[in-house]
mmCIF file of the C-alpha atoms, coordinates in Angstrom:
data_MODEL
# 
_entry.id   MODEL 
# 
loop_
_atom_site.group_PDB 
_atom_site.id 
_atom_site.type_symbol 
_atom_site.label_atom_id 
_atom_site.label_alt_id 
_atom_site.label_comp_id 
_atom_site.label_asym_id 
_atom_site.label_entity_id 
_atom_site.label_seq_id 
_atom_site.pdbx_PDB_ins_code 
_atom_site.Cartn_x 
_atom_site.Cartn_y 
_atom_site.Cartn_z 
_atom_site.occupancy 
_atom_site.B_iso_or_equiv 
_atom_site.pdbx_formal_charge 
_atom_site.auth_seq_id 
_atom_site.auth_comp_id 
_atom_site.auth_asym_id 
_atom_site.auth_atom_id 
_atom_site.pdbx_PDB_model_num 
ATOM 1   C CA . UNK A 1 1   ? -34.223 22.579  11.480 1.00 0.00 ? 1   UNK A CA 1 
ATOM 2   C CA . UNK A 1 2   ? -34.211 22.823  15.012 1.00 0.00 ? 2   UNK A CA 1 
ATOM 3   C CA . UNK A 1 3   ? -32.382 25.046  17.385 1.00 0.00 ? 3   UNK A CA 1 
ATOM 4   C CA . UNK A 1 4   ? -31.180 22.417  20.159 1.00 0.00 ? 4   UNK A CA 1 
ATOM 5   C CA . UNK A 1 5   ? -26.599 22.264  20.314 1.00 0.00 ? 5   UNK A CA 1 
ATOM 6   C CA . UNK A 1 6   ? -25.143 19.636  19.251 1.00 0.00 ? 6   UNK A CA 1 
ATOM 7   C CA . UNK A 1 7   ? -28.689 18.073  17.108 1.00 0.00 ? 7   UNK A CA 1 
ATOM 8   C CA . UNK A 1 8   ? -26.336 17.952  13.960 1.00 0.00 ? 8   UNK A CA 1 
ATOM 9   C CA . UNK A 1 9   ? -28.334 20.912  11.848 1.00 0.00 ? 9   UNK A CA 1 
ATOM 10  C CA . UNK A 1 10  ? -25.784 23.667  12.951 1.00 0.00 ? 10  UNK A CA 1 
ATOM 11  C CA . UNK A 1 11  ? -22.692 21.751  11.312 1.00 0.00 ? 11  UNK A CA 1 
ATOM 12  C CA . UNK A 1 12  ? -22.168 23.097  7.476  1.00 0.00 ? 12  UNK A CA 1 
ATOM 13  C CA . UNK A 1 13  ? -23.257 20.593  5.069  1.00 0.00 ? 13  UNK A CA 1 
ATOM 14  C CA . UNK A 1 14  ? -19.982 19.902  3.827  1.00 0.00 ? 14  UNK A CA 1 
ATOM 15  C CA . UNK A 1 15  ? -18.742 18.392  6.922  1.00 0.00 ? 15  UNK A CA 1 
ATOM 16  C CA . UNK A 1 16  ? -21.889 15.697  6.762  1.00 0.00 ? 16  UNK A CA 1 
ATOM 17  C CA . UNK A 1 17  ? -20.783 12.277  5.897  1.00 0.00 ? 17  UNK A CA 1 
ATOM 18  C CA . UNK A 1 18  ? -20.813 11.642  1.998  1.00 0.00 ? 18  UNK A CA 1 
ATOM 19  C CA . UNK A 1 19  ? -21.877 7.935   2.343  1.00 0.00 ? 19  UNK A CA 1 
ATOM 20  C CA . UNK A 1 20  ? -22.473 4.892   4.515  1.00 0.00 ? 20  UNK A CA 1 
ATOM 21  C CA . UNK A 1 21  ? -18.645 3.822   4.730  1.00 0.00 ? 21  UNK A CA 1 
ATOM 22  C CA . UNK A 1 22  ? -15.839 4.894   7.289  1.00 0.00 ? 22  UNK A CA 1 
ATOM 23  C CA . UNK A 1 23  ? -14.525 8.197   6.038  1.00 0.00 ? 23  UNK A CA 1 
ATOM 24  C CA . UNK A 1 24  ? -11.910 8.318   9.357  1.00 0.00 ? 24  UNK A CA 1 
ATOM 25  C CA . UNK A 1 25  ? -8.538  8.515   9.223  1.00 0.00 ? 25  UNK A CA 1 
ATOM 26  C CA . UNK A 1 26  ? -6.660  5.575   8.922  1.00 0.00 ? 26  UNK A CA 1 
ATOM 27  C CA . UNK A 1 27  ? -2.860  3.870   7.101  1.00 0.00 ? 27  UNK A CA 1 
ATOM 28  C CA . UNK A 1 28  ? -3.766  3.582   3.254  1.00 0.00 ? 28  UNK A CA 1 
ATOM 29  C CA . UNK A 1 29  ? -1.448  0.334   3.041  1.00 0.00 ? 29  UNK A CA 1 
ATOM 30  C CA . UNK A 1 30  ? -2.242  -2.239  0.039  1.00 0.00 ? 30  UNK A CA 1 
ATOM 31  C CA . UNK A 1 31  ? -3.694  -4.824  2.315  1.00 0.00 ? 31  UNK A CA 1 
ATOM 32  C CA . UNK A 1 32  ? -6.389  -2.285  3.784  1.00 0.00 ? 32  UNK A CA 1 
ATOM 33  C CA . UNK A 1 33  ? -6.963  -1.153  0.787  1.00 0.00 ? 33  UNK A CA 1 
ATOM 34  C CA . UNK A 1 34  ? -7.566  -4.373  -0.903 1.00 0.00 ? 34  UNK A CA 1 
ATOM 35  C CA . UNK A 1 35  ? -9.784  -5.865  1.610  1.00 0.00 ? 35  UNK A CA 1 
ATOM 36  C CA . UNK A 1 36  ? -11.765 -2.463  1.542  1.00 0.00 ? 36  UNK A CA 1 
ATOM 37  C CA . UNK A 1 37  ? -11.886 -2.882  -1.684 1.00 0.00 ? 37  UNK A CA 1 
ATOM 38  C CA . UNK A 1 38  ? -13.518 -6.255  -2.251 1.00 0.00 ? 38  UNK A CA 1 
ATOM 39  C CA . UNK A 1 39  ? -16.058 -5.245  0.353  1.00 0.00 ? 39  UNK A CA 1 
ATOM 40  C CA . UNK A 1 40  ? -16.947 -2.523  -1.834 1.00 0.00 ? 40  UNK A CA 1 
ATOM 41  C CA . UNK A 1 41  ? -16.639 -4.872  -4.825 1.00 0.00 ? 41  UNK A CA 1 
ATOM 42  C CA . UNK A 1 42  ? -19.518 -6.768  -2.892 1.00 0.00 ? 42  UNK A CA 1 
ATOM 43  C CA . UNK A 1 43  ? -21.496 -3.545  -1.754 1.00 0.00 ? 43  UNK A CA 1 
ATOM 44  C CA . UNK A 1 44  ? -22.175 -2.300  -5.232 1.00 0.00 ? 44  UNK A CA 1 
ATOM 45  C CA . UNK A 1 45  ? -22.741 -5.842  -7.183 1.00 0.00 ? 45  UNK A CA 1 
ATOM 46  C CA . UNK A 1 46  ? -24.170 -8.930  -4.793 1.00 0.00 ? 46  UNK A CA 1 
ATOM 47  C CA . UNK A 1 47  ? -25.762 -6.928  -1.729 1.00 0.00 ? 47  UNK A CA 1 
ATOM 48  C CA . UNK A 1 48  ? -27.876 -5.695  -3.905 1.00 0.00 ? 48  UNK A CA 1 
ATOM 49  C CA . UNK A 1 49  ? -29.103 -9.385  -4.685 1.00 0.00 ? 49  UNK A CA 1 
ATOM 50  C CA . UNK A 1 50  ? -28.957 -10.829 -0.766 1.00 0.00 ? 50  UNK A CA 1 
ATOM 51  C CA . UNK A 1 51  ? -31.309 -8.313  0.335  1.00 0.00 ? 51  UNK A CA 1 
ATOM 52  C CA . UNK A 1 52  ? -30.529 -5.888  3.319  1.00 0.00 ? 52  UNK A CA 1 
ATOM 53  C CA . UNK A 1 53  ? -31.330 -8.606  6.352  1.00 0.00 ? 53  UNK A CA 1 
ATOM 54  C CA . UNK A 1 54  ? -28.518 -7.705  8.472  1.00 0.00 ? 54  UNK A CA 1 
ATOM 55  C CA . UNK A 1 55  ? -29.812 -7.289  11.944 1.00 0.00 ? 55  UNK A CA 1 
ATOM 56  C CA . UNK A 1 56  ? -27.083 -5.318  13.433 1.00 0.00 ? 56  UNK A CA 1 
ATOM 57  C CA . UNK A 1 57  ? -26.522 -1.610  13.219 1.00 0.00 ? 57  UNK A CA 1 
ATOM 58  C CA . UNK A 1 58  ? -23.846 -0.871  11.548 1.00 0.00 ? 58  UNK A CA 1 
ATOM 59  C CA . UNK A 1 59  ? -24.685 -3.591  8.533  1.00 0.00 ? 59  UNK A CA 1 
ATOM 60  C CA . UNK A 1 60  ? -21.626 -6.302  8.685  1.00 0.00 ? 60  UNK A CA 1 
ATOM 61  C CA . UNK A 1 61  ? -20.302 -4.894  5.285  1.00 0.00 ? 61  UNK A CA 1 
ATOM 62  C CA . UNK A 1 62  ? -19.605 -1.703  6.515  1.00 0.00 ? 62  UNK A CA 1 
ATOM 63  C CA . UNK A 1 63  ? -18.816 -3.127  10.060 1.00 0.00 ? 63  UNK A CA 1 
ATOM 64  C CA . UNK A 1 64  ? -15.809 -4.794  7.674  1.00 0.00 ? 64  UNK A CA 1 
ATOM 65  C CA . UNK A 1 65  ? -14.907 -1.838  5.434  1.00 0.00 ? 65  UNK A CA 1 
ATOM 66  C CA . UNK A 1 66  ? -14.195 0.071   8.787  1.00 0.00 ? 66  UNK A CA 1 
ATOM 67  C CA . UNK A 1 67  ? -12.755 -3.183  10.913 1.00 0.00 ? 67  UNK A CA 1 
ATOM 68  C CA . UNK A 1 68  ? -10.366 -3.127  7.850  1.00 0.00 ? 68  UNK A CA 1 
ATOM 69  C CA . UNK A 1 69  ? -9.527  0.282   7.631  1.00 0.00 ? 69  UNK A CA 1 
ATOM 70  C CA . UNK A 1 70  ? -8.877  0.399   11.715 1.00 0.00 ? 70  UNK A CA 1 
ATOM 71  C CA . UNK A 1 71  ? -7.504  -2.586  12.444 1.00 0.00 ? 71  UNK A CA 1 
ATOM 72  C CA . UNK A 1 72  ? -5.749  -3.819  8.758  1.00 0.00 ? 72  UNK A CA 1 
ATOM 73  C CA . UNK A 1 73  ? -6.614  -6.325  6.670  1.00 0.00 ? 73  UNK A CA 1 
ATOM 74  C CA . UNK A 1 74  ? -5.383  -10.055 9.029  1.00 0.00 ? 74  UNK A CA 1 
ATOM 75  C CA . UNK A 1 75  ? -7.381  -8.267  12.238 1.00 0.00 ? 75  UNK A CA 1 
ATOM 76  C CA . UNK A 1 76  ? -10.303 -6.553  10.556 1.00 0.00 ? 76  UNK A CA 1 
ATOM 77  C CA . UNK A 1 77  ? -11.195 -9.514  8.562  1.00 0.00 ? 77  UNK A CA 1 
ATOM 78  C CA . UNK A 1 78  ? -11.241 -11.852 11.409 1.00 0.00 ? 78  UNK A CA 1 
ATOM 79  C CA . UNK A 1 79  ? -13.350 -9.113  13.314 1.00 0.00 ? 79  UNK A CA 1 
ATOM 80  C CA . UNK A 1 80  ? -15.501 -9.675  9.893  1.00 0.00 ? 80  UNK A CA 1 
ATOM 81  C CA . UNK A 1 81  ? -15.629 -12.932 9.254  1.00 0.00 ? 81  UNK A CA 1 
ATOM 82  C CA . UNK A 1 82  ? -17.094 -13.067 12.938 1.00 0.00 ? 82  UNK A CA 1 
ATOM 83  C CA . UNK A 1 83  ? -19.627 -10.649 13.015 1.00 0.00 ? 83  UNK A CA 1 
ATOM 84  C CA . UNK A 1 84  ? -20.867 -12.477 10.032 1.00 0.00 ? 84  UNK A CA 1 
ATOM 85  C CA . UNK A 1 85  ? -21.129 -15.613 11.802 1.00 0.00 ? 85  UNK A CA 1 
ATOM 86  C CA . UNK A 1 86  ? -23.135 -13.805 14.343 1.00 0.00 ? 86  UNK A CA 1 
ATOM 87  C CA . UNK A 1 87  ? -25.590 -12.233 12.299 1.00 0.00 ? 87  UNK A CA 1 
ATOM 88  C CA . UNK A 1 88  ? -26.675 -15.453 11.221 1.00 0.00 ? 88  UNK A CA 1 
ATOM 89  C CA . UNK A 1 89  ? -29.978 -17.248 12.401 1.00 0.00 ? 89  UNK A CA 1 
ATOM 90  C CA . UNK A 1 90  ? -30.094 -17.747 16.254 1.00 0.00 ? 90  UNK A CA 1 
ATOM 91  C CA . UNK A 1 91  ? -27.571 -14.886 16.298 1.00 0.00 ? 91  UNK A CA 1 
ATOM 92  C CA . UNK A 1 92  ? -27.247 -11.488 18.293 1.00 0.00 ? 92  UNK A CA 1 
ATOM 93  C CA . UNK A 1 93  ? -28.794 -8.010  17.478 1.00 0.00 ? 93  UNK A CA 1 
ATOM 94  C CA . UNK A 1 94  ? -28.448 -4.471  17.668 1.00 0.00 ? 94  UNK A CA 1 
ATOM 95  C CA . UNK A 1 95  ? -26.150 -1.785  18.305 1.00 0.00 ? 95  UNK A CA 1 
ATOM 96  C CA . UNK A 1 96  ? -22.059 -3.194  17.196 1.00 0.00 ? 96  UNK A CA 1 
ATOM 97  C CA . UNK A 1 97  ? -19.828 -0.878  16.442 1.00 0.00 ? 97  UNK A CA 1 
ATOM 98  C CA . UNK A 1 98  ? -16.557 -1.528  15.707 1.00 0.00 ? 98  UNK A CA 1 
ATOM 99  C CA . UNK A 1 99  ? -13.657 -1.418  18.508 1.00 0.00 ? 99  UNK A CA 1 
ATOM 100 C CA . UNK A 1 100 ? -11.720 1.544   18.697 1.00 0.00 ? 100 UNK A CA 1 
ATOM 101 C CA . UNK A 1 101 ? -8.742  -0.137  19.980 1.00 0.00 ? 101 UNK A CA 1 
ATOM 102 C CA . UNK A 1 102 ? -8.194  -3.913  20.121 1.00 0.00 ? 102 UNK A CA 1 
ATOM 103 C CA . UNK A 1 103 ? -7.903  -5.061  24.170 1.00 0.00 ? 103 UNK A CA 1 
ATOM 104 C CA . UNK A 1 104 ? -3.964  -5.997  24.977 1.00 0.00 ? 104 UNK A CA 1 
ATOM 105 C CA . UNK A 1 105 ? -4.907  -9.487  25.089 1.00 0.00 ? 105 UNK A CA 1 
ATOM 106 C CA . UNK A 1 106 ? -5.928  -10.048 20.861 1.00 0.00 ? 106 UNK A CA 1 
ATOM 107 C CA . UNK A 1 107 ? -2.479  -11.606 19.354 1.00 0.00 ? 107 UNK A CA 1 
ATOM 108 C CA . UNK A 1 108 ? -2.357  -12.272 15.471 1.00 0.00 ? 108 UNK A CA 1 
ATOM 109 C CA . UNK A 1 109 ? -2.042  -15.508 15.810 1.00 0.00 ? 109 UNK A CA 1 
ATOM 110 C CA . UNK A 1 110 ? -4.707  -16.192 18.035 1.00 0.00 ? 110 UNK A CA 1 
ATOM 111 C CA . UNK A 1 111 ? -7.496  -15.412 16.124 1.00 0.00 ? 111 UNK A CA 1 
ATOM 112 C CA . UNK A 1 112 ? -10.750 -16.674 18.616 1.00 0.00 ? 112 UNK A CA 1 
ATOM 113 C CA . UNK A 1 113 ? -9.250  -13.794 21.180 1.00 0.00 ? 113 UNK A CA 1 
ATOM 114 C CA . UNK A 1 114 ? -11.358 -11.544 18.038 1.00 0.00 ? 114 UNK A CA 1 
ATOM 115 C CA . UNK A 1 115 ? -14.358 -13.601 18.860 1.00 0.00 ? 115 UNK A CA 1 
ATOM 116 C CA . UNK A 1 116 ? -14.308 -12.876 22.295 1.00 0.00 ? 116 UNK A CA 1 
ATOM 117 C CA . UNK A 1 117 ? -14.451 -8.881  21.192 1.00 0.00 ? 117 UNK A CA 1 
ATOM 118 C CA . UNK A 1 118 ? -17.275 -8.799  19.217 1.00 0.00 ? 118 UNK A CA 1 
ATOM 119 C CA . UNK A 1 119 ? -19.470 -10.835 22.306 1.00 0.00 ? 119 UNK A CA 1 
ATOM 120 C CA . UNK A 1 120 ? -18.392 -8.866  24.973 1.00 0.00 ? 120 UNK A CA 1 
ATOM 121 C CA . UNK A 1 121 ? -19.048 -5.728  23.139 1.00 0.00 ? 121 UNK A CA 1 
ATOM 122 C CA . UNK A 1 122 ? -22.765 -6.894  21.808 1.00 0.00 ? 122 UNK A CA 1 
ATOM 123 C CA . UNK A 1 123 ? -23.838 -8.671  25.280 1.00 0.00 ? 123 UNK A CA 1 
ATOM 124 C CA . UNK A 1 124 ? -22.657 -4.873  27.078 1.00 0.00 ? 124 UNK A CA 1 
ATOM 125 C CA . UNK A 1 125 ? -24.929 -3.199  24.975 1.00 0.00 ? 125 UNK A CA 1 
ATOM 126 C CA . UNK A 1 126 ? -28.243 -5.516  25.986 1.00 0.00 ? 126 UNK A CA 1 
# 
């Protein structure tokens, strides 16, 4: 343990995070938590089997568990589905969390406008 504020060792253990998964507030509606749940579904049975290769920080499943729980189930999986695509070969690295807020110009039925988001974000943090 060290003695610097704010290093993380002063906060009770209780208030640590209890796994790798959003644990943030969010609207428990059946949509979120279906598409939360199939993620989880694929966490505990075939990621296991694909290997842990994702080269982006958080790894894309739980970048989807919390796009979903944010942003619902239509905007968080698009926000998925493309981060996916971009942690393929030839793809982009590091650092990608997930929005807070989506920008004023994403509309539901536009969704490239959630492409745009995730390579704006990852080429700001290079």
């Amino acid at each position: 343990m060290c003695d610097h504020s704010g290093c993380g060792h002063d906060r009770p253990p209780a208030a640590a995070s209890r796994g790798r998964n959003y644990a943030g507030p969010f609207r428990k509606t059946p949509d979120r938590l279906l598409g939360m749940g199939l993620i989880r579904f694929y966490q505990l049975t075939l990621s296991g089997f694909i290997g842990n290769s994702c080269r982006h920080m958080p790894t894309c499943s739980e970048y989807g568990y919390e796009a979903i729980a944010r942003h619902g189930l239509w905007s968080g999986g698009w926000l998925t589905l493309f981060r996916v695509g971009r942690c393929g070969p030839g793809g982009t690295w590091g650092v990608d969390p997930v929005p807070e807020k989506l920008p004023r110009e994403t509309r539901w039925w536009a969704p490239w406008t959630f492409w745009r988001i995730g390579r704006r974000h990852v080429r700001e943090e290079r």
